[in-house]
mmCIF file of C-alpha atoms in Angstrom:
data_model
loop_
_atom_site.group_PDB
_atom_site.id
_atom_site.type_symbol
_atom_site.label_atom_id
_atom_site.label_comp_id
_atom_site.label_asym_id
_atom_site.label_seq_id
_atom_site.Cartn_x
_atom_site.Cartn_y
_atom_site.Cartn_z
ATOM 1 C CA MET A 172 91.904 -182.333 21.953
ATOM 2 C CA GLU A 173 91.063 -185.960 21.318
ATOM 3 C CA HIS A 174 90.363 -188.359 24.161
ATOM 4 C CA PHE A 175 93.396 -190.416 23.173
ATOM 5 C CA ASP A 176 95.651 -187.382 23.622
ATOM 6 C CA TRP A 177 94.417 -186.951 27.183
ATOM 7 C CA ILE A 178 95.313 -190.580 27.887
ATOM 8 C CA LEU A 179 98.876 -189.981 26.706
ATOM 9 C CA ILE A 180 99.128 -186.790 28.763
ATOM 10 C CA PHE A 181 97.923 -188.705 31.817
ATOM 11 C CA ARG A 182 100.721 -191.207 31.252
ATOM 12 C CA LEU A 183 103.239 -188.367 31.309
ATOM 13 C CA VAL A 184 101.749 -186.904 34.472
ATOM 14 C CA ALA A 185 101.706 -190.295 36.196
ATOM 15 C CA ALA A 186 105.327 -190.923 35.262
ATOM 16 C CA GLY A 187 106.440 -187.537 36.558
ATOM 17 C CA LEU A 188 104.566 -187.898 39.852
ATOM 18 C CA LEU A 189 105.862 -191.406 40.546
ATOM 19 C CA GLY A 190 109.415 -190.410 39.678
ATOM 20 C CA GLY A 191 109.076 -187.304 41.813
ATOM 21 C CA PHE A 192 107.899 -189.437 44.728
ATOM 22 C CA ILE A 193 111.206 -191.310 44.664
ATOM 23 C CA GLY A 194 113.039 -188.014 44.260
ATOM 24 C CA MET A 195 111.240 -186.637 47.323
ATOM 25 C CA GLU A 196 112.776 -189.369 49.464
ATOM 26 C CA ARG A 197 116.231 -188.673 48.007
ATOM 27 C CA GLU A 198 115.872 -184.918 48.546
ATOM 28 C CA PHE A 199 114.665 -185.448 52.106
ATOM 29 C CA ARG A 200 117.907 -187.343 52.735
ATOM 30 C CA ALA A 201 119.896 -184.479 51.140
ATOM 31 C CA LYS A 202 121.197 -186.641 48.289
ATOM 32 C CA GLU A 203 122.710 -185.568 44.990
ATOM 33 C CA ALA A 204 119.508 -185.788 42.895
ATOM 34 C CA GLY A 205 116.081 -184.791 44.171
ATOM 35 C CA VAL A 206 112.498 -184.286 43.076
ATOM 36 C CA ARG A 207 113.205 -182.296 39.901
ATOM 37 C CA THR A 208 115.770 -184.725 38.524
ATOM 38 C CA HIS A 209 113.701 -187.858 39.190
ATOM 39 C CA PHE A 210 110.545 -186.156 37.894
ATOM 40 C CA ILE A 211 112.184 -185.150 34.632
ATOM 41 C CA VAL A 212 113.906 -188.527 34.142
ATOM 42 C CA ALA A 213 110.640 -190.437 34.597
ATOM 43 C CA LEU A 214 108.660 -188.009 32.446
ATOM 44 C CA GLY A 215 111.273 -188.057 29.689
ATOM 45 C CA SER A 216 111.353 -191.848 29.680
ATOM 46 C CA ALA A 217 107.564 -191.977 29.392
ATOM 47 C CA LEU A 218 107.687 -189.492 26.517
ATOM 48 C CA PHE A 219 110.255 -191.576 24.670
ATOM 49 C CA MET A 220 108.069 -194.658 25.124
ATOM 50 C CA ILE A 221 104.990 -192.838 23.811
ATOM 51 C CA ILE A 222 106.915 -191.516 20.817
ATOM 52 C CA SER A 223 108.292 -194.955 20.023
ATOM 53 C CA GLU A 224 104.815 -196.489 20.101
ATOM 54 C CA PHE A 225 102.661 -193.858 18.383
ATOM 55 C CA ALA A 226 104.842 -191.448 16.402
ATOM 56 C CA PHE A 227 105.590 -193.921 13.627
ATOM 57 C CA GLU A 228 102.176 -195.378 12.914
ATOM 58 C CA GLY A 229 101.934 -196.860 9.468
ATOM 59 C CA LYS A 230 105.717 -197.187 9.274
ATOM 60 C CA GLN A 231 107.919 -200.143 10.015
ATOM 61 C CA HIS A 232 109.524 -199.565 13.403
ATOM 62 C CA ASP A 233 110.568 -201.341 16.582
ATOM 63 C CA ALA A 234 109.307 -199.648 19.759
ATOM 64 C CA ALA A 235 111.660 -201.716 21.908
ATOM 65 C CA ARG A 236 114.699 -200.029 20.347
ATOM 66 C CA VAL A 237 113.833 -196.648 21.869
ATOM 67 C CA ALA A 238 113.263 -198.207 25.289
ATOM 68 C CA ALA A 239 116.643 -199.921 25.063
ATOM 69 C CA GLN A 240 118.348 -196.625 24.271
ATOM 70 C CA VAL A 241 116.702 -195.031 27.330
ATOM 71 C CA VAL A 242 118.094 -197.805 29.515
ATOM 72 C CA SER A 243 121.630 -197.240 28.267
ATOM 73 C CA GLY A 244 121.343 -193.453 28.042
ATOM 74 C CA ILE A 245 120.232 -193.029 31.659
ATOM 75 C CA GLY A 246 123.635 -194.369 32.657
ATOM 76 C CA PHE A 247 125.219 -191.044 31.707
ATOM 77 C CA ILE A 248 122.956 -189.175 34.118
ATOM 78 C CA GLY A 249 123.524 -191.757 36.820
ATOM 79 C CA ALA A 250 127.285 -191.463 36.430
ATOM 80 C CA GLY A 251 126.986 -187.724 37.000
ATOM 81 C CA VAL A 252 125.731 -188.164 40.579
ATOM 82 C CA ILE A 253 128.411 -190.680 41.579
ATOM 83 C CA ILE A 254 131.465 -189.102 43.178
ATOM 84 C CA PHE A 255 134.645 -190.487 44.727
ATOM 85 C CA GLN A 256 135.600 -188.537 47.819
ATOM 86 C CA ARG A 257 138.219 -189.412 50.429
ATOM 87 C CA ASN A 258 138.376 -193.049 49.316
ATOM 88 C CA VAL A 259 134.584 -193.400 49.559
ATOM 89 C CA VAL A 260 132.196 -193.805 46.627
ATOM 90 C CA ARG A 261 129.016 -191.750 47.081
ATOM 91 C CA GLY A 262 125.832 -191.436 45.055
ATOM 92 C CA VAL A 263 125.498 -195.023 43.813
ATOM 93 C CA THR A 264 122.088 -195.488 45.456
ATOM 94 C CA THR A 265 120.822 -192.207 43.996
ATOM 95 C CA ALA A 266 122.088 -193.251 40.560
ATOM 96 C CA ALA A 267 120.214 -196.535 40.931
ATOM 97 C CA GLY A 268 117.115 -194.530 41.908
ATOM 98 C CA LEU A 269 117.360 -192.554 38.668
ATOM 99 C CA TRP A 270 117.697 -195.827 36.760
ATOM 100 C CA VAL A 271 114.525 -197.149 38.403
ATOM 101 C CA ALA A 272 112.755 -193.820 37.784
ATOM 102 C CA ALA A 273 113.521 -194.231 34.072
ATOM 103 C CA ALA A 274 112.066 -197.740 34.122
ATOM 104 C CA ILE A 275 108.952 -196.477 35.908
ATOM 105 C CA GLY A 276 108.611 -193.788 33.260
ATOM 106 C CA LEU A 277 108.784 -196.398 30.515
ATOM 107 C CA ALA A 278 106.107 -198.459 32.278
ATOM 108 C CA CYS A 279 103.820 -195.423 32.571
ATOM 109 C CA GLY A 280 104.461 -194.533 28.947
ATOM 110 C CA ASP A 281 103.154 -197.973 28.011
ATOM 111 C CA GLY A 282 100.139 -197.644 30.318
ATOM 112 C CA MET A 283 101.380 -200.210 32.855
ATOM 113 C CA TYR A 284 100.200 -198.226 35.878
ATOM 114 C CA PRO A 285 99.933 -201.040 38.464
ATOM 115 C CA VAL A 286 103.480 -202.161 37.724
ATOM 116 C CA ALA A 287 104.790 -198.582 37.859
ATOM 117 C CA ILE A 288 103.057 -197.874 41.173
ATOM 118 C CA ALA A 289 104.274 -201.133 42.696
ATOM 119 C CA ALA A 290 107.852 -200.427 41.587
ATOM 120 C CA THR A 291 107.679 -196.923 43.067
ATOM 121 C CA LEU A 292 106.400 -198.119 46.429
ATOM 122 C CA LEU A 293 108.948 -200.936 46.600
ATOM 123 C CA THR A 294 111.780 -198.539 45.763
ATOM 124 C CA VAL A 295 110.812 -195.998 48.430
ATOM 125 C CA LEU A 296 110.224 -198.781 50.964
ATOM 126 C CA CYS A 297 113.662 -200.233 50.284
ATOM 127 C CA LEU A 298 115.362 -196.829 50.575
ATOM 128 C CA GLU A 299 113.641 -196.030 53.876
ATOM 129 C CA MET A 300 114.262 -199.460 55.384
ATOM 130 C CA MET A 301 117.957 -199.390 54.486
ATOM 131 C CA HIS A 302 118.268 -195.859 55.869
ATOM 132 C CA PHE A 303 116.888 -197.119 59.191
ATOM 133 C CA VAL A 304 119.260 -200.094 59.206
ATOM 134 C CA ASN A 305 122.287 -197.950 58.308
ATOM 135 C CA LEU A 306 121.419 -195.360 60.947
ATOM 136 C CA HIS A 307 121.034 -197.841 63.796
ATOM 137 C CA TYR A 308 123.325 -200.751 62.955
ATOM 138 C CA THR A 309 126.236 -199.510 60.839
ATOM 139 C CA GLU A 310 129.402 -197.564 61.534
ATOM 140 C CA LYS A 311 130.757 -194.325 60.105
ATOM 141 C CA VAL A 312 134.395 -193.481 59.405
ATOM 142 C CA VAL A 313 135.270 -189.965 60.583
ATOM 143 C CA ASP A 314 138.515 -188.097 59.877
ATOM 144 C CA LEU A 315 139.499 -185.586 62.567
ATOM 145 C CA THR A 316 142.285 -183.039 62.703
ATOM 146 C CA LEU A 317 142.872 -181.759 66.245
ATOM 147 C CA ILE A 318 144.972 -178.819 67.408
ATOM 148 C CA PRO A 319 146.252 -178.766 71.000
ATOM 149 C CA GLY A 320 145.747 -175.386 72.646
ATOM 150 C CA LYS A 321 148.514 -175.936 75.194
ATOM 151 C CA PRO A 322 151.552 -178.171 75.691
ATOM 152 C CA TYR A 323 150.322 -181.733 75.659
ATOM 153 C CA ASP A 324 151.909 -185.167 75.758
ATOM 154 C CA LEU A 325 150.620 -186.145 72.326
ATOM 155 C CA PRO A 326 151.998 -189.710 72.296
ATOM 156 C CA THR A 327 149.749 -190.530 75.273
ATOM 157 C CA LEU A 328 146.635 -189.557 73.320
ATOM 158 C CA PRO A 329 145.996 -193.060 71.896
ATOM 159 C CA GLN A 330 145.821 -194.442 75.429
ATOM 160 C CA LEU A 331 143.247 -191.816 76.351
ATOM 161 C CA LEU A 332 141.208 -192.684 73.276
ATOM 162 C CA LYS A 333 141.386 -196.347 74.238
ATOM 163 C CA GLN A 334 140.020 -195.497 77.669
ATOM 164 C CA GLN A 335 137.112 -193.779 75.905
ATOM 165 C CA ARG A 336 136.488 -197.063 74.029
ATOM 166 C CA ILE A 337 136.831 -195.305 70.684
ATOM 167 C CA ASN A 338 137.888 -197.382 67.707
ATOM 168 C CA VAL A 339 140.912 -195.605 66.204
ATOM 169 C CA GLU A 340 141.848 -196.808 62.721
ATOM 170 C CA THR A 341 144.749 -194.429 62.060
ATOM 171 C CA TYR A 342 146.702 -192.000 64.253
ATOM 172 C CA ALA A 343 149.347 -189.512 63.158
ATOM 173 C CA ILE A 344 151.037 -186.372 64.462
ATOM 174 C CA GLN A 345 152.189 -183.817 61.882
ATOM 175 C CA GLU A 346 153.371 -180.281 62.596
ATOM 176 C CA GLY A 347 151.891 -180.374 66.061
ATOM 177 C CA LYS A 348 148.469 -181.461 64.801
ATOM 178 C CA VAL A 349 146.803 -184.779 65.522
ATOM 179 C CA HIS A 350 145.174 -186.592 62.590
ATOM 180 C CA LEU A 351 142.723 -189.325 63.571
ATOM 181 C CA THR A 352 140.534 -191.724 61.631
ATOM 182 C CA LEU A 353 137.804 -193.049 63.893
ATOM 183 C CA ARG A 354 135.177 -195.719 63.313
ATOM 184 C CA LEU A 355 132.042 -194.728 65.203
ATOM 185 C CA ARG A 356 128.447 -195.846 65.353
ATOM 186 C CA GLN A 357 126.405 -194.024 62.733
ATOM 187 C CA LYS A 358 123.523 -193.441 65.143
ATOM 188 C CA ASP A 359 125.380 -191.330 67.694
ATOM 189 C CA TYR A 360 128.737 -190.456 66.191
ATOM 190 C CA LEU A 361 128.265 -186.710 66.777
ATOM 191 C CA THR A 362 127.543 -187.317 70.463
ATOM 192 C CA THR A 363 130.624 -189.531 70.698
ATOM 193 C CA ILE A 364 132.818 -186.830 69.159
ATOM 194 C CA LYS A 365 131.371 -184.227 71.535
ATOM 195 C CA ASN A 366 132.113 -186.428 74.542
ATOM 196 C CA LEU A 367 135.610 -187.036 73.209
ATOM 197 C CA MET A 368 136.337 -183.318 72.869
ATOM 198 C CA ASP A 369 134.988 -182.695 76.377
ATOM 199 C CA SER A 370 137.513 -185.213 77.709
ATOM 200 C CA LEU A 371 140.423 -183.753 75.690
ATOM 201 C CA ASP A 372 141.198 -180.598 77.607
ATOM 202 C CA GLY A 373 142.636 -177.852 75.397
ATOM 203 C CA PHE A 374 142.052 -179.520 72.012
ATOM 204 C CA THR A 375 140.028 -177.950 69.206
ATOM 205 C CA ILE A 376 138.793 -179.448 65.936
ATOM 206 C CA GLU A 377 140.413 -177.919 62.877
ATOM 207 C CA GLU A 378 138.726 -180.214 60.346
ATOM 208 C CA MET A 379 136.205 -183.073 60.385
ATOM 209 C CA ASN A 380 135.049 -185.211 57.463
#
């Protein structure tokens, strides 16, 4: 195998590893796309770049056209990880990560290793920093369905929740069940719900989202 072939293979390996590094962070956070998806997206983008540059030697071609098609084509994969659930859009950040992984793959395919490495580190740094900020300084909306285990004055429940200093966005009673939408601190929302249930004697959680 010629030395030049090894250089191209190294570009593919570098692209896959850098893309997989971003995917590792996403998988660690239990997101929709993980190491395998980011690895393959980055590697595939690098392969397209290599093909566009070297597969048509001696022929009139425009290498930038293939790169442009990768940019638009990755949108289909990104759209596949975005879901709309209970009035909340999820997966946008992961889709953006795949988009960046494709760009990193293109950079590796062109031999722009310093740029690809810098983009990878900046992406992971941004994801980790925003995870820390969201965990400690943002709120989470939680939907609860409670079932009273004994006769209970349900209309007085909002007053009890107010005494617990819990931010109630919606409150409804249907068929003897209590439906609540609470806005809680992301950092300790599970502890808050546990303390709430300890104070609500006889109630059990039927559903929580």
